[in-house]
PDB file of C-alpha atoms in Angstrom:
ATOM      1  CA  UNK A 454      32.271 -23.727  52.742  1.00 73.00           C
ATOM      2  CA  UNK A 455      32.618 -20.167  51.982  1.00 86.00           C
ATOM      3  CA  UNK A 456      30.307 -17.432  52.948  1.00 89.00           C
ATOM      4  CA  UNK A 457      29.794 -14.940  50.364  1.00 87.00           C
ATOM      5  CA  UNK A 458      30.690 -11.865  51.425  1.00 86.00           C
ATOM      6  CA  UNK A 459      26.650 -10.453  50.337  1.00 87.00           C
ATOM      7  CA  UNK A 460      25.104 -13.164  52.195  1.00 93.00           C
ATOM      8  CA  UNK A 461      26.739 -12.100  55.634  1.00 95.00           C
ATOM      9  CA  UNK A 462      24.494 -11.121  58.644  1.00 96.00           C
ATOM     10  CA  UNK A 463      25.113  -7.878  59.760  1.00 97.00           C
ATOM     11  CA  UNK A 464      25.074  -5.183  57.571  1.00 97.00           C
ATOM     12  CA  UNK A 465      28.040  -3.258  59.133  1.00 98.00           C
ATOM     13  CA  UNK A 466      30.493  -6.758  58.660  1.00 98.00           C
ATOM     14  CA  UNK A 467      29.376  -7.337  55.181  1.00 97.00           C
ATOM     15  CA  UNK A 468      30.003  -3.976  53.262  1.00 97.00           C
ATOM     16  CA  UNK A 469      33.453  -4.201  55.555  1.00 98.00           C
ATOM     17  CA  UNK A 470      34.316  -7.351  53.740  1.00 97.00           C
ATOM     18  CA  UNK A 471      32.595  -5.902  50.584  1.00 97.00           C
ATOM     19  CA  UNK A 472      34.930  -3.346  50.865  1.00 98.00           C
ATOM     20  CA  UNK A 473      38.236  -5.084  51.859  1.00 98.00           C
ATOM     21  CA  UNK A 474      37.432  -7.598  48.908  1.00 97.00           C
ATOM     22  CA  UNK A 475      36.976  -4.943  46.273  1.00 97.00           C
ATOM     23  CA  UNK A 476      40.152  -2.644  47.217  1.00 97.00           C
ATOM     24  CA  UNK A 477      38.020   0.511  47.939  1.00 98.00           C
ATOM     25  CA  UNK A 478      39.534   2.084  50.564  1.00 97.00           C
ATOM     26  CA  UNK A 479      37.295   5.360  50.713  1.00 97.00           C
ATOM     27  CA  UNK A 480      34.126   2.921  51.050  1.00 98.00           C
ATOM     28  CA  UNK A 481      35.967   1.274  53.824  1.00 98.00           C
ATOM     29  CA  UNK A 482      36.750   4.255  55.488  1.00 98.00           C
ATOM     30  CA  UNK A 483      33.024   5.506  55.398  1.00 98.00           C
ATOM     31  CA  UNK A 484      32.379   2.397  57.491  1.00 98.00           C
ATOM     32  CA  UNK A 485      34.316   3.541  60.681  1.00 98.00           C
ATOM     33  CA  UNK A 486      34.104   6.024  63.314  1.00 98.00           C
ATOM     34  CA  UNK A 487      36.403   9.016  63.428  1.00 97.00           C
ATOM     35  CA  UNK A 488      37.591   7.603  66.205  1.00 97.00           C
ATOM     36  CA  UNK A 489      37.760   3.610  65.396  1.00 98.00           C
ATOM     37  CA  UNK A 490      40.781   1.953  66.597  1.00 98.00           C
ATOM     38  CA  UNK A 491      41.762  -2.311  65.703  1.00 98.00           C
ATOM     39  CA  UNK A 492      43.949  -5.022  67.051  1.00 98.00           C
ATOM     40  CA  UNK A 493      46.090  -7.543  65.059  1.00 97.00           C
ATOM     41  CA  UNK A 494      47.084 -10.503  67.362  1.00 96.00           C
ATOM     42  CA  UNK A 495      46.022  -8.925  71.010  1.00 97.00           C
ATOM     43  CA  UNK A 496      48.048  -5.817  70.190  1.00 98.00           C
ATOM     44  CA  UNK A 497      46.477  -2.276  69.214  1.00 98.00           C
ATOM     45  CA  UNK A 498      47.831  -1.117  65.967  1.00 98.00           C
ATOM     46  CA  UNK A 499      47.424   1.999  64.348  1.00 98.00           C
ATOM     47  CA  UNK A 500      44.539   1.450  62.123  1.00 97.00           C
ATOM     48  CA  UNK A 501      45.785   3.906  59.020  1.00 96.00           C
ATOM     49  CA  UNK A 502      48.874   2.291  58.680  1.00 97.00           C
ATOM     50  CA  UNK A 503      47.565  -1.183  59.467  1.00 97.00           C
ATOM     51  CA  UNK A 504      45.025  -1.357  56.939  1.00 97.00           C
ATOM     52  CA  UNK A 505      47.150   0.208  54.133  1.00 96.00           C
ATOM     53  CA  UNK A 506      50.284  -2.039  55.013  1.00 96.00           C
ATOM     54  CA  UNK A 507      47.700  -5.207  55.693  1.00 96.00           C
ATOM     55  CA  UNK A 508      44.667  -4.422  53.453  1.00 97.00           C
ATOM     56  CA  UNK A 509      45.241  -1.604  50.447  1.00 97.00           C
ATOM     57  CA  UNK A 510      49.256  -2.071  49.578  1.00 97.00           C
ATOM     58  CA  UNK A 511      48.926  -5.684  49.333  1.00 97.00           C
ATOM     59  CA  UNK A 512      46.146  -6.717  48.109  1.00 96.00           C
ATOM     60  CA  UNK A 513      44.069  -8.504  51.114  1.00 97.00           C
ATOM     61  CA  UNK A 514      41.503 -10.590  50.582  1.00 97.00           C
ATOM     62  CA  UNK A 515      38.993 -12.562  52.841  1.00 97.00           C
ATOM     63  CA  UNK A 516      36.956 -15.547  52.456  1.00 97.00           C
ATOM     64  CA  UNK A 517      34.683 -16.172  55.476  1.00 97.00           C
ATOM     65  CA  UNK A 518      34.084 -19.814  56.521  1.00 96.00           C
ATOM     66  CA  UNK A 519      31.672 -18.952  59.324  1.00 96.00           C
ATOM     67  CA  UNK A 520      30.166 -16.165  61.246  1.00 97.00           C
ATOM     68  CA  UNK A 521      29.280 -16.004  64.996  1.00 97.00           C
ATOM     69  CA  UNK A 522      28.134 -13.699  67.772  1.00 96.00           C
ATOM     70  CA  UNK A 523      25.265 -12.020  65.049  1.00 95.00           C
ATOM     71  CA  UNK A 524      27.640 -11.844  62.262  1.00 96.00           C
ATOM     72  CA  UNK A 525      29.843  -9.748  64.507  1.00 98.00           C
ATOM     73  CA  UNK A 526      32.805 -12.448  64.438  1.00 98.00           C
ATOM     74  CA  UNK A 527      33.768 -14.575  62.257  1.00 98.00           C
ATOM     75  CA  UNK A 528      36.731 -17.034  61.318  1.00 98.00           C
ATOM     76  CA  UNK A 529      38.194 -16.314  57.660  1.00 97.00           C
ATOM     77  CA  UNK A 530      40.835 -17.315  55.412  1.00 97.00           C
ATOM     78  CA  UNK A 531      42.334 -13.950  54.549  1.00 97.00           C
ATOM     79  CA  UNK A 532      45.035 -13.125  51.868  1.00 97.00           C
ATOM     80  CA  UNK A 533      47.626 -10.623  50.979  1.00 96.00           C
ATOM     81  CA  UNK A 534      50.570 -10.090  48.817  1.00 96.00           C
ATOM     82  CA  UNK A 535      52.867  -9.842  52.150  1.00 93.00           C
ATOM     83  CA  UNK A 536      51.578 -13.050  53.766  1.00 92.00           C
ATOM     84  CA  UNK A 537      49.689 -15.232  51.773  1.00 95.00           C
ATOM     85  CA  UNK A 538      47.078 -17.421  52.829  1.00 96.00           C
ATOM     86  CA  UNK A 539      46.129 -17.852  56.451  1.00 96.00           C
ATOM     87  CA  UNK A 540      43.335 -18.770  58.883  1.00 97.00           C
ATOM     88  CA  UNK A 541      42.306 -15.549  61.144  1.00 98.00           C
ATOM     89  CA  UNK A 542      39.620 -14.687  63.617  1.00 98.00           C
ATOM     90  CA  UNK A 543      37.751 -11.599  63.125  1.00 98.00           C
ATOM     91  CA  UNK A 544      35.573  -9.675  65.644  1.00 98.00           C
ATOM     92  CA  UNK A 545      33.465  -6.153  65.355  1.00 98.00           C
ATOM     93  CA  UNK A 546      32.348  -3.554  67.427  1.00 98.00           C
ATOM     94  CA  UNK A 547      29.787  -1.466  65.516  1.00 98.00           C
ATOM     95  CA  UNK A 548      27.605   1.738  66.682  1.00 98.00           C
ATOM     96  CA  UNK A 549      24.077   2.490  66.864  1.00 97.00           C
ATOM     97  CA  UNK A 550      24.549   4.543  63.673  1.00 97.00           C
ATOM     98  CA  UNK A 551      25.958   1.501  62.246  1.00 97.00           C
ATOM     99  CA  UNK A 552      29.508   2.226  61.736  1.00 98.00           C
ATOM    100  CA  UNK A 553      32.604   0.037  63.035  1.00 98.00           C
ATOM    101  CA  UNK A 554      34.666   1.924  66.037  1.00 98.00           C
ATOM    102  CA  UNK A 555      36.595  -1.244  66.403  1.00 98.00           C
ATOM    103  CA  UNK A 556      37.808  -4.462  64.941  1.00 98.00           C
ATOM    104  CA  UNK A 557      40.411  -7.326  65.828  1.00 98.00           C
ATOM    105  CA  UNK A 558      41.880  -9.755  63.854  1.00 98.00           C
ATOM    106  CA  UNK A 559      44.394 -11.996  64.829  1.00 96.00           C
ATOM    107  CA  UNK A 560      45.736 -15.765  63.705  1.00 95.00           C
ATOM    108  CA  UNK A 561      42.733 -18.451  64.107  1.00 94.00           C
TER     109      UNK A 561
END
């Protein structure tokens, strides 16, 4: 059963997803630190070109099955022009100030 993306638990997570889901790549970029770096599969990436190859260029999509760990993790089926449809594993750092300075993602 999917998790809509306004019913997740923390605040930080959901307007990420928000974000993702509506293509707005300024509103996702409010939601990091300067500094905010991400994994895909174990491996750091860098995050600009990431998310625009991964996220903005093609289109991604997530639908979250179920949240853990607060609503800092979750498991997802996330979708992009590139790849299709697949199951991944999300998981968030986020700051007192309530911005993301790192997320992974990786294959569930």
């Amino acid at each position: 059963m999917t998790i809509h993306a306004g019913k997740l638990t923390d605040p930080a997570v959901r307007a990420f997803v928000s974000a993702v889901n509506a293509h707005d790549r300024e509103a996702f970029l409010k939601l990091l630190t300067p500094d905010a770096t991400m994994a895909d599969d174990g491996s750091d990436r860098d995050l600009t070109e990431w998310i625009d190859r991964e996220i903005f260029s093609s289109h991604g999509h997530l639908e979250v099955d179920r949240e853990s760990d607060g609503g800092r993790a979750f498991l997802a089926r996330y979708s992009n022009d590139t790849w299709g449809e697949m199951r991944t594993r999300w998981s968030f750092v986020v700051e007192d100030d309530g911005r993301i300075s790192r997320f992974e993602t990786g294959q569930a």
